[in-house]
């Protein structure tokens, strides 16, 4: 099995010109041709930013609603009570609760992809923070997942919102859609993501903001995109 996978990757690697840095149009067209799995692979981007996440003002974190969505059905859980709980349900939330939702999470029932909470519910959410945090599910105002406008937050989540943050080494990883998407839709999603990341550039950063950028599929080699072209996206 491993030999088959290795051979498949070697064959795909021949489609990528060694050492070449691709422009956006070429990259989004080429990445589609790398699809080889029996499922609709996710298009993924990996960016190395010139930031030091040890400094609070350089901890890049945010959210963006991709214009063409991610191609994935997102299950949304909402911590809310009363009218806000009704608003969340009407907006299409899959799970809405308070104490009962806390118990579900404590019991290991994490059958959702994103959590939204009203500000008054954050103390309750904090009870399961040690479970949610490591899984990247903790609601945060910077990603619009701690809000009074739960209807909009649920709508954004269902429409293809992607939450992102730099890791300890200054890298951001995010989905851009599916291999079945048309190349121009993958490009549109990528541009919207990069536009948002560029807006978050800290004044204290030195040198090149976007250092390296790679795009790939779930089971494909990666190819490098011209980072300067991405820096110029406003």
Coordinates of N, CA and C in Angstrom, one line a residue:
X1 N 0.8 -1.2 0.0 CA 0.0 0.0 0.0 C 0.9 1.3 0.0
X2 N 1.9 1.3 0.9 CA 2.8 2.4 1.0 C 3.5 2.6 -0.3
X3 N 3.9 1.5 -1.0 CA 4.6 1.6 -2.2 C 3.8 2.3 -3.3
X4 N 2.5 1.9 -3.3 CA 1.5 2.5 -4.3 C 1.4 4.0 -4.1
X5 N 1.3 4.4 -2.8 CA 1.2 5.8 -2.5 C 2.4 6.6 -2.9
X6 N 3.6 6.0 -2.6 CA 4.8 6.6 -3.0 C 5.0 6.8 -4.5
X7 N 4.6 5.8 -5.2 CA 4.6 5.8 -6.7 C 3.7 6.9 -7.2
X8 N 2.5 6.9 -6.6 CA 1.5 7.9 -7.1 C 2.0 9.3 -6.9
X9 N 2.6 9.6 -5.7 CA 3.2 10.9 -5.4 C 4.3 11.2 -6.4
X10 N 5.1 10.2 -6.7 CA 6.3 10.5 -7.6 C 5.7 10.9 -9.0
X11 N 4.6 10.2 -9.4 CA 4.0 10.5 -10.7 C 3.5 11.9 -10.7
X12 N 2.8 12.3 -9.6 CA 2.3 13.7 -9.5 C 3.4 14.7 -9.5
X13 N 4.5 14.4 -8.8 CA 5.6 15.3 -8.7 C 6.2 15.7 -10.1
X14 N 6.0 14.8 -11.1 CA 6.6 15.1 -12.4 C 5.8 16.2 -13.1
X15 N 4.6 16.5 -12.6 CA 3.8 17.5 -13.2 C 4.2 18.9 -12.7
X16 N 5.0 18.9 -11.6 CA 5.4 20.2 -11.0 C 6.9 20.4 -11.4
X17 N 7.1 21.6 -12.0 CA 8.5 21.9 -12.4 C 9.3 22.2 -11.2
X18 N 10.4 21.5 -11.0 CA 11.2 21.6 -9.8 C 11.8 23.0 -9.7
X19 N 11.6 23.6 -8.5 CA 12.2 24.9 -8.2 C 11.4 26.1 -8.8
X20 N 10.3 25.8 -9.5 CA 9.5 26.9 -10.2 C 8.6 27.5 -9.1
X21 N 8.5 28.8 -9.3 CA 7.5 29.6 -8.4 C 6.4 30.0 -9.4
X22 N 5.2 29.5 -9.1 CA 4.0 29.7 -10.0 C 3.3 31.0 -9.7
X23 N 2.7 31.6 -10.8 CA 1.8 32.7 -10.6 C 0.4 32.1 -10.2
X24 N -0.5 33.0 -9.7 CA -1.8 32.5 -9.2 C -2.6 31.7 -10.2
X25 N -2.7 32.2 -11.4 CA -3.5 31.5 -12.4 C -2.9 30.1 -12.7
X26 N -1.6 30.1 -12.9 CA -1.0 28.8 -13.2 C -1.1 27.8 -12.0
X27 N -0.9 28.3 -10.8 CA -1.0 27.5 -9.6 C -2.4 26.9 -9.4
X28 N -3.4 27.7 -9.5 CA -4.8 27.2 -9.3 C -5.2 26.3 -10.4
X29 N -4.7 26.4 -11.6 CA -5.0 25.5 -12.7 C -4.3 24.2 -12.5
X30 N -3.0 24.3 -12.2 CA -2.2 23.1 -12.0 C -2.6 22.2 -10.8
X31 N -3.0 22.8 -9.7 CA -3.3 22.1 -8.5 C -4.5 21.1 -8.8
X32 N -5.4 21.5 -9.6 CA -6.5 20.7 -10.0 C -6.1 19.4 -10.7
X33 N -5.1 19.5 -11.5 CA -4.6 18.4 -12.2 C -3.9 17.3 -11.4
X34 N -3.7 17.7 -10.1 CA -3.0 16.8 -9.2 C -4.0 15.8 -8.5
X35 N -5.2 16.0 -8.7 CA -6.3 15.2 -8.1 C -6.1 13.7 -8.5
X36 N -6.0 12.8 -7.5 CA -5.8 11.4 -7.9 C -6.5 10.5 -6.9
X37 N -7.0 11.0 -5.8 CA -7.7 10.2 -4.8 C -9.1 9.8 -5.3
X38 N -9.7 8.9 -4.5 CA -11.0 8.4 -4.9 C -12.1 9.3 -4.2
X39 N -11.7 10.4 -3.6 CA -12.6 11.3 -3.0 C -12.3 12.7 -3.5
X40 N -13.2 13.7 -3.2 CA -13.0 15.0 -3.7 C -12.0 15.7 -2.7
X41 N -10.7 15.8 -3.1 CA -9.7 16.3 -2.2 C -9.9 17.8 -1.9
X42 N -9.4 18.2 -0.7 CA -9.5 19.6 -0.3 C -8.2 20.3 -0.9
X43 N -8.5 21.5 -1.4 CA -7.3 22.4 -1.8 C -6.9 23.1 -0.5
X44 N -5.6 23.1 -0.3 CA -5.1 23.7 1.0 C -3.9 24.6 0.7
X45 N -3.9 25.7 1.5 CA -2.8 26.7 1.4 C -2.0 26.7 2.7
X46 N -0.7 26.8 2.5 CA 0.2 27.0 3.7 C 1.1 28.2 3.4
X47 N 1.0 29.1 4.4 CA 1.8 30.4 4.2 C 2.7 30.6 5.4
X48 N 3.9 31.0 5.1 CA 4.9 31.3 6.1 C 5.0 32.9 6.2
X49 N 4.6 33.4 7.3 CA 4.6 34.9 7.5 C 5.8 35.4 8.3
X50 N 6.2 36.6 8.0 CA 7.3 37.2 8.7 C 6.9 37.8 9.9
X51 N 6.3 37.0 10.8 CA 5.8 37.5 12.1 C 6.4 36.7 13.2
X52 N 6.4 37.2 14.4 CA 6.9 36.5 15.6 C 5.7 36.4 16.6
X53 N 5.0 35.2 16.5 CA 3.8 35.0 17.4 C 4.0 35.2 18.9
X54 N 5.2 35.2 19.3 CA 5.5 35.4 20.7 C 5.1 36.8 21.2
X55 N 5.0 37.7 20.2 CA 4.6 39.1 20.5 C 3.1 39.1 20.2
X56 N 2.3 39.6 21.2 CA 0.8 39.6 21.1 C 0.3 40.4 19.8
X57 N 1.0 41.5 19.5 CA 0.6 42.3 18.3 C 0.9 41.6 17.0
X58 N 1.7 40.5 17.1 CA 2.0 39.8 15.8 C 1.3 38.4 15.7
X59 N 0.4 38.2 16.6 CA -0.4 36.9 16.6 C -1.5 37.1 15.6
X60 N -1.3 36.7 14.4 CA -2.3 36.9 13.3 C -3.4 35.9 13.5
X61 N -4.6 36.4 13.6 CA -5.8 35.5 13.8 C -7.0 36.2 13.2
X62 N -7.8 35.5 12.5 CA -9.0 36.1 12.0 C -9.9 35.1 11.3
X63 N -10.9 35.6 10.5 CA -11.8 34.8 9.8 C -12.2 35.4 8.5
X64 N -12.5 34.6 7.5 CA -13.0 35.1 6.2 C -14.0 34.2 5.7
X65 N -15.1 34.8 5.1 CA -16.1 34.0 4.4 C -15.6 33.8 2.9
X66 N -15.3 32.6 2.5 CA -14.8 32.4 1.2 C -16.0 32.6 0.2
X67 N -15.8 33.3 -0.9 CA -16.9 33.6 -1.8 C -17.6 32.4 -2.4
X68 N -16.8 31.3 -2.5 CA -17.4 30.1 -3.1 C -17.5 29.0 -2.1
X69 N -17.3 29.3 -0.8 CA -17.4 28.3 0.2 C -16.2 27.3 0.2
X70 N -16.3 26.4 1.1 CA -15.2 25.4 1.2 C -15.5 24.1 0.6
X71 N -16.8 23.9 0.2 CA -17.2 22.6 -0.4 C -17.5 21.6 0.7
X72 N -17.5 22.0 1.9 CA -17.8 21.1 3.0 C -19.0 21.5 3.8
X73 N -19.8 20.6 4.1 CA -21.0 20.9 5.0 C -20.5 21.1 6.4
X74 N -20.8 22.2 7.0 CA -20.3 22.6 8.3 C -21.4 22.4 9.3
X75 N -21.1 21.7 10.4 CA -22.1 21.5 11.5 C -21.7 22.6 12.6
X76 N -22.7 23.4 12.9 CA -22.5 24.5 13.9 C -23.2 24.3 15.2
X77 N -22.5 24.5 16.3 CA -23.1 24.4 17.6 C -23.1 25.8 18.2
X78 N -24.1 26.2 18.9 CA -24.2 27.5 19.4 C -24.6 27.5 20.9
X79 N -23.8 28.2 21.7 CA -24.1 28.4 23.1 C -25.0 29.7 23.2
X80 N -26.2 29.5 23.6 CA -27.1 30.7 23.7 C -28.3 30.3 24.5
X81 N -29.0 31.3 25.0 CA -30.3 31.1 25.7 C -31.4 32.1 25.2
X82 N -32.6 31.7 25.5 CA -33.7 32.6 25.2 C -33.9 33.0 23.7
X83 N -34.0 34.3 23.5 CA -34.2 34.8 22.1 C -33.1 34.4 21.2
X84 N -31.8 34.6 21.8 CA -30.7 34.3 21.0 C -30.6 32.8 20.6
X85 N -31.1 31.9 21.4 CA -31.1 30.5 21.1 C -32.1 30.3 19.9
X86 N -33.2 31.0 20.0 CA -34.2 30.9 18.9 C -33.6 31.5 17.6
X87 N -32.9 32.6 17.7 CA -32.3 33.1 16.5 C -31.3 32.2 15.8
X88 N -30.5 31.5 16.7 CA -29.6 30.5 16.2 C -30.2 29.4 15.5
X89 N -31.3 28.9 16.1 CA -32.1 27.8 15.5 C -32.7 28.2 14.1
X90 N -33.3 29.4 14.1 CA -33.9 29.8 12.9 C -32.8 30.1 11.7
X91 N -31.6 30.4 12.1 CA -30.6 30.6 11.2 C -29.9 29.3 10.6
X92 N -30.3 28.2 11.2 CA -29.8 26.9 10.7 C -28.8 26.2 11.6
X93 N -28.6 26.7 12.8 CA -27.6 26.0 13.7 C -28.0 24.5 13.9
X94 N -27.0 23.7 13.9 CA -27.3 22.2 14.1 C -27.6 21.8 15.5
X95 N -26.9 22.5 16.4 CA -27.0 22.2 17.9 C -27.1 23.6 18.6
X96 N -28.0 23.7 19.5 CA -28.1 24.9 20.3 C -28.4 24.5 21.8
X97 N -27.6 25.1 22.7 CA -27.8 24.7 24.1 C -27.0 25.5 25.0
X98 N -27.0 25.1 26.3 CA -26.2 25.8 27.3 C -25.6 24.7 28.3
X99 N -26.2 24.5 29.4 CA -25.6 23.5 30.3 C -25.6 22.1 29.7
X100 N -26.7 21.8 28.9 CA -26.7 20.5 28.3 C -25.6 20.3 27.3
X101 N -25.3 21.4 26.6 CA -24.2 21.3 25.6 C -22.8 21.1 26.3
X102 N -22.7 21.7 27.4 CA -21.4 21.5 28.2 C -21.3 20.1 28.5
X103 N -22.4 19.5 29.0 CA -22.3 18.0 29.4 C -22.0 17.1 28.2
X104 N -22.6 17.5 27.0 CA -22.3 16.7 25.8 C -20.9 16.7 25.5
X105 N -20.3 17.9 25.6 CA -18.9 18.1 25.3 C -18.0 17.3 26.3
X106 N -18.4 17.4 27.5 CA -17.6 16.7 28.6 C -17.7 15.2 28.4
X107 N -18.7 14.7 27.8 CA -18.9 13.3 27.5 C -18.3 12.9 26.2
X108 N -17.6 13.8 25.5 CA -16.9 13.5 24.3 C -17.7 13.6 23.0
X109 N -18.9 14.2 23.1 CA -19.7 14.3 21.9 C -19.5 15.6 21.2
X110 N -18.5 15.6 20.3 CA -18.1 16.8 19.6 C -18.5 16.7 18.1
X111 N -19.8 16.5 17.9 CA -20.3 16.3 16.5 C -20.6 17.6 15.9
X112 N -19.6 18.5 15.8 CA -19.8 19.8 15.2 C -18.4 20.3 14.7
X113 N -18.4 21.2 13.8 CA -17.1 21.7 13.2 C -16.8 23.1 13.7
X114 N -17.8 23.8 14.3 CA -17.6 25.2 14.7 C -18.5 25.5 15.9
X115 N -18.0 26.3 16.8 CA -18.9 26.7 18.0 C -19.0 28.3 17.9
X116 N -20.2 28.7 18.2 CA -20.5 30.1 18.3 C -21.1 30.3 19.7
X117 N -20.8 31.5 20.3 CA -21.4 31.7 21.6 C -21.7 33.2 21.8
X118 N -22.8 33.5 22.5 CA -23.0 34.9 22.9 C -22.1 35.2 24.0
X119 N -21.7 36.5 24.2 CA -20.7 36.9 25.2 C -21.1 36.5 26.6
X120 N -22.4 36.5 26.9 CA -22.8 36.1 28.3 C -22.6 34.6 28.6
X121 N -22.3 33.8 27.5 CA -22.2 32.4 27.7 C -20.7 31.9 27.8
X122 N -19.8 32.9 27.7 CA -18.4 32.5 27.6 C -17.9 31.8 28.9
X123 N -18.5 32.3 30.1 CA -18.1 31.6 31.3 C -18.4 30.1 31.3
X124 N -19.6 29.8 30.7 CA -20.0 28.5 30.6 C -19.1 27.7 29.6
X125 N -18.8 28.3 28.5 CA -17.9 27.7 27.5 C -16.6 27.4 28.1
X126 N -16.1 28.3 29.0 CA -14.8 28.1 29.7 C -14.7 26.8 30.4
X127 N -15.8 26.3 30.9 CA -15.8 25.0 31.6 C -15.3 23.9 30.8
X128 N -15.4 24.0 29.5 CA -14.9 22.9 28.6 C -13.8 23.5 27.7
X129 N -13.2 24.6 28.1 CA -12.1 25.2 27.3 C -10.9 24.3 27.1
X130 N -10.6 23.4 28.1 CA -9.5 22.5 27.9 C -9.7 21.4 26.9
X131 N -11.0 21.2 26.6 CA -11.4 20.2 25.6 C -11.4 20.9 24.2
X132 N -12.0 22.1 24.2 CA -12.2 22.8 22.9 C -10.9 23.4 22.4
X133 N -10.1 24.0 23.3 CA -8.9 24.7 22.9 C -8.0 24.0 22.0
X134 N -7.5 22.8 22.5 CA -6.6 22.0 21.7 C -7.1 21.6 20.3
X135 N -8.5 21.5 20.2 CA -9.1 21.1 18.9 C -9.4 22.4 18.0
X136 N -9.0 23.5 18.5 CA -9.2 24.7 17.7 C -10.7 25.1 17.6
X137 N -11.5 24.7 18.6 CA -12.9 25.0 18.6 C -13.4 26.1 19.5
X138 N -12.5 26.7 20.3 CA -12.9 27.7 21.2 C -13.3 29.0 20.5
X139 N -14.5 29.4 20.8 CA -15.0 30.7 20.2 C -14.1 31.9 20.6
X140 N -14.1 32.8 19.6 CA -13.2 34.0 19.9 C -13.8 35.2 19.1
X141 N -13.8 36.4 19.8 CA -14.3 37.6 19.1 C -13.6 37.9 17.8
X142 N -12.3 37.6 17.7 CA -11.6 37.9 16.5 C -12.0 37.1 15.3
X143 N -12.7 36.0 15.5 CA -13.2 35.2 14.4 C -14.7 35.4 14.2
X144 N -15.2 36.3 15.0 CA -16.7 36.5 14.9 C -17.5 35.4 15.5
X145 N -16.9 34.5 16.3 CA -17.7 33.4 16.9 C -18.1 33.7 18.3
X146 N -17.7 34.8 18.9 CA -18.3 35.3 20.1 C -19.1 36.6 19.7
X147 N -20.4 36.6 19.7 CA -21.1 37.7 19.1 C -22.6 37.6 19.6
X148 N -23.2 38.8 19.6 CA -24.7 38.8 19.9 C -25.5 38.6 18.6
X149 N -24.8 38.8 17.4 CA -25.5 38.5 16.2 C -25.3 37.1 15.7
X150 N -25.9 36.2 16.5 CA -25.7 34.7 16.3 C -26.2 34.3 14.9
X151 N -27.3 35.0 14.4 CA -27.9 34.6 13.1 C -26.8 34.8 12.0
X152 N -26.2 36.0 12.0 CA -25.2 36.2 11.0 C -24.0 35.3 11.1
X153 N -23.6 35.0 12.4 CA -22.4 34.1 12.6 C -22.7 32.7 12.1
X154 N -23.9 32.2 12.3 CA -24.3 30.9 11.8 C -24.4 30.9 10.3
X155 N -24.9 32.0 9.7 CA -25.0 32.1 8.3 C -23.6 32.1 7.7
X156 N -22.7 32.9 8.3 CA -21.3 32.9 7.8 C -20.7 31.5 7.8
X157 N -20.9 30.8 8.9 CA -20.3 29.5 9.1 C -20.8 28.5 8.1
X158 N -22.1 28.6 7.8 CA -22.7 27.7 6.8 C -22.3 28.1 5.4
X159 N -21.9 29.4 5.2 CA -21.6 29.9 3.8 C -20.1 29.7 3.5
X160 N -19.3 29.2 4.4 CA -17.9 28.9 4.1 C -16.9 29.8 4.8
X161 N -17.2 30.1 6.1 CA -16.3 30.8 6.9 C -15.1 30.0 7.2
X162 N -13.9 30.5 7.1 CA -12.7 29.9 7.5 C -12.0 30.7 8.6
X163 N -11.7 30.0 9.7 CA -11.0 30.7 10.8 C -9.5 30.3 10.6
X164 N -8.6 31.3 10.9 CA -7.2 31.0 10.7 C -6.4 31.7 11.8
X165 N -5.2 31.1 12.1 CA -4.3 31.7 13.0 C -2.9 31.2 12.8
X166 N -1.9 32.0 13.1 CA -0.5 31.5 12.9 C -0.2 30.6 14.0
X167 N 0.6 29.6 13.7 CA 1.1 28.7 14.7 C 2.4 29.3 15.3
X168 N 3.1 28.5 16.2 CA 4.2 29.1 16.9 C 5.4 29.5 16.0
X169 N 5.4 28.9 14.8 CA 6.4 29.2 13.8 C 6.0 30.2 12.8
X170 N 4.8 30.8 12.9 CA 4.4 31.8 12.0 C 3.8 31.3 10.7
X171 N 3.3 30.1 10.8 CA 2.6 29.5 9.6 C 1.1 29.5 9.7
X172 N 0.5 29.7 8.6 CA -1.0 29.6 8.5 C -1.4 28.5 7.5
X173 N -2.3 27.7 7.9 CA -2.8 26.6 7.1 C -4.4 26.8 6.9
X174 N -4.9 26.7 5.7 CA -6.3 27.0 5.6 C -6.8 26.2 4.3
X175 N -8.1 25.8 4.3 CA -8.7 25.2 3.1 C -9.1 26.3 2.1
X176 N -9.1 25.9 0.9 CA -9.5 26.9 -0.2 C -10.7 26.4 -1.0
X177 N -11.2 25.2 -0.7 CA -12.2 24.6 -1.5 C -11.9 23.1 -1.8
X178 N -12.5 22.7 -2.9 CA -12.3 21.3 -3.3 C -11.7 21.2 -4.7
X179 N -11.0 20.0 -5.0 CA -10.4 19.8 -6.3 C -11.4 19.9 -7.4
X180 N -12.7 19.6 -7.1 CA -13.7 19.7 -8.1 C -14.1 21.1 -8.5
X181 N -13.7 22.1 -7.7 CA -14.0 23.5 -8.0 C -13.3 23.9 -9.3
X182 N -13.9 24.9 -10.0 CA -13.3 25.4 -11.1 C -12.1 26.2 -10.7
X183 N -11.0 26.3 -11.5 CA -9.8 27.0 -11.1 C -10.0 28.4 -10.7
X184 N -10.9 29.1 -11.4 CA -11.2 30.5 -11.1 C -11.8 30.7 -9.7
X185 N -12.6 29.7 -9.3 CA -13.2 29.7 -7.9 C -12.2 29.5 -6.8
X186 N -11.3 28.6 -7.1 CA -10.2 28.4 -6.1 C -9.4 29.7 -6.0
X187 N -9.1 30.3 -7.1 CA -8.4 31.6 -7.1 C -9.1 32.6 -6.3
X188 N -10.4 32.8 -6.6 CA -11.2 33.8 -5.9 C -11.1 33.6 -4.4
X189 N -11.3 32.3 -3.9 CA -11.2 32.0 -2.5 C -9.8 32.3 -1.9
X190 N -8.8 32.0 -2.7 CA -7.4 32.3 -2.2 C -7.2 33.8 -2.1
X191 N -7.6 34.6 -3.1 CA -7.5 36.0 -3.1 C -8.2 36.6 -1.9
X192 N -9.4 36.1 -1.6 CA -10.2 36.7 -0.5 C -9.5 36.4 0.9
X193 N -8.9 35.2 1.0 CA -8.2 34.8 2.2 C -7.0 35.7 2.4
X194 N -6.2 35.8 1.3 CA -4.9 36.6 1.4 C -5.2 38.1 1.6
X195 N -6.3 38.6 1.0 CA -6.7 40.0 1.2 C -6.9 40.3 2.7
X196 N -7.6 39.3 3.4 CA -7.9 39.5 4.8 C -6.6 39.4 5.6
X197 N -5.7 38.4 5.3 CA -4.4 38.3 6.0 C -3.6 39.6 5.8
X198 N -3.6 40.1 4.6 CA -2.8 41.3 4.4 C -3.3 42.5 5.2
X199 N -4.6 42.6 5.4 CA -5.2 43.7 6.2 C -4.8 43.6 7.7
X200 N -4.4 42.4 8.1 CA -4.0 42.1 9.5 C -2.5 42.3 9.7
X201 N -1.8 42.8 8.7 CA -0.3 42.9 8.9 C 0.0 43.9 10.0
X202 N 0.8 43.4 11.0 CA 1.1 44.3 12.1 C 2.1 45.4 11.7
X203 N 2.0 46.6 12.3 CA 2.9 47.6 11.9 C 4.3 47.3 12.4
X204 N 4.4 46.4 13.4 CA 5.8 46.1 14.0 C 6.6 45.1 13.2
X205 N 6.0 44.5 12.2 CA 6.7 43.4 11.4 C 7.8 44.1 10.6
X206 N 8.9 43.3 10.5 CA 10.1 43.8 9.7 C 10.3 42.8 8.5
X207 N 10.8 43.3 7.4 CA 11.1 42.5 6.3 C 9.8 42.1 5.5
X208 N 9.9 41.1 4.7 CA 8.8 40.6 3.9 C 7.7 40.0 4.7
X209 N 6.5 40.4 4.5 CA 5.4 39.9 5.3 C 5.0 38.4 5.0
X210 N 4.8 38.2 3.7 CA 4.5 36.8 3.3 C 5.8 36.2 2.7
X211 N 6.4 35.3 3.4 CA 7.7 34.8 3.0 C 7.6 33.6 2.0
X212 N 6.8 32.7 2.3 CA 6.6 31.5 1.4 C 5.2 31.1 1.4
X213 N 4.7 30.6 0.2 CA 3.3 30.2 0.1 C 3.3 28.9 -0.8
X214 N 2.6 27.9 -0.3 CA 2.4 26.7 -1.1 C 1.0 26.3 -1.1
X215 N 0.6 25.7 -2.2 CA -0.8 25.2 -2.4 C -0.7 23.7 -2.8
X216 N -1.7 22.9 -2.3 CA -1.7 21.5 -2.6 C -3.0 20.9 -2.4
X217 N -3.2 19.6 -2.7 CA -4.4 18.9 -2.4 C -4.1 18.0 -1.2
X218 N -5.2 17.4 -0.6 CA -5.1 16.6 0.6 C -4.0 15.5 0.4
X219 N -3.9 14.9 -0.8 CA -3.0 13.8 -1.1 C -2.1 14.1 -2.3
X220 N -1.5 15.3 -2.3 CA -0.7 15.7 -3.4 C 0.6 16.4 -3.0
X221 N 1.6 16.4 -3.8 CA 2.8 17.3 -3.5 C 2.3 18.8 -3.5
X222 N 3.1 19.7 -3.0 CA 2.7 21.1 -3.0 C 3.5 21.8 -4.1
X223 N 3.0 23.0 -4.5 CA 3.7 23.8 -5.4 C 3.8 25.2 -4.9
X224 N 4.8 25.9 -5.2 CA 5.0 27.3 -4.6 C 4.4 28.3 -5.4
X225 N 3.7 29.3 -4.7 CA 3.1 30.4 -5.4 C 4.0 31.7 -5.1
X226 N 4.0 32.6 -6.1 CA 4.8 33.8 -6.0 C 4.2 34.6 -4.8
X227 N 4.9 34.7 -3.7 CA 4.5 35.4 -2.6 C 4.4 36.9 -2.8
X228 N 5.2 37.5 -3.7 CA 5.1 38.9 -4.0 C 3.7 39.2 -4.6
X229 N 3.3 38.4 -5.5 CA 2.0 38.6 -6.1 C 0.9 38.6 -5.0
X230 N 1.0 37.8 -4.0 CA 0.1 37.8 -2.9 C 0.2 39.0 -2.0
X231 N 1.4 39.5 -1.8 CA 1.6 40.7 -1.0 C 0.9 41.9 -1.6
X232 N 0.9 41.9 -3.0 CA 0.3 43.0 -3.7 C -1.3 43.0 -3.7
X233 N -1.9 41.9 -3.2 CA -3.3 41.8 -3.2 C -3.9 42.7 -2.1
X234 N -4.7 43.7 -2.4 CA -5.2 44.6 -1.4 C -6.8 44.5 -1.4

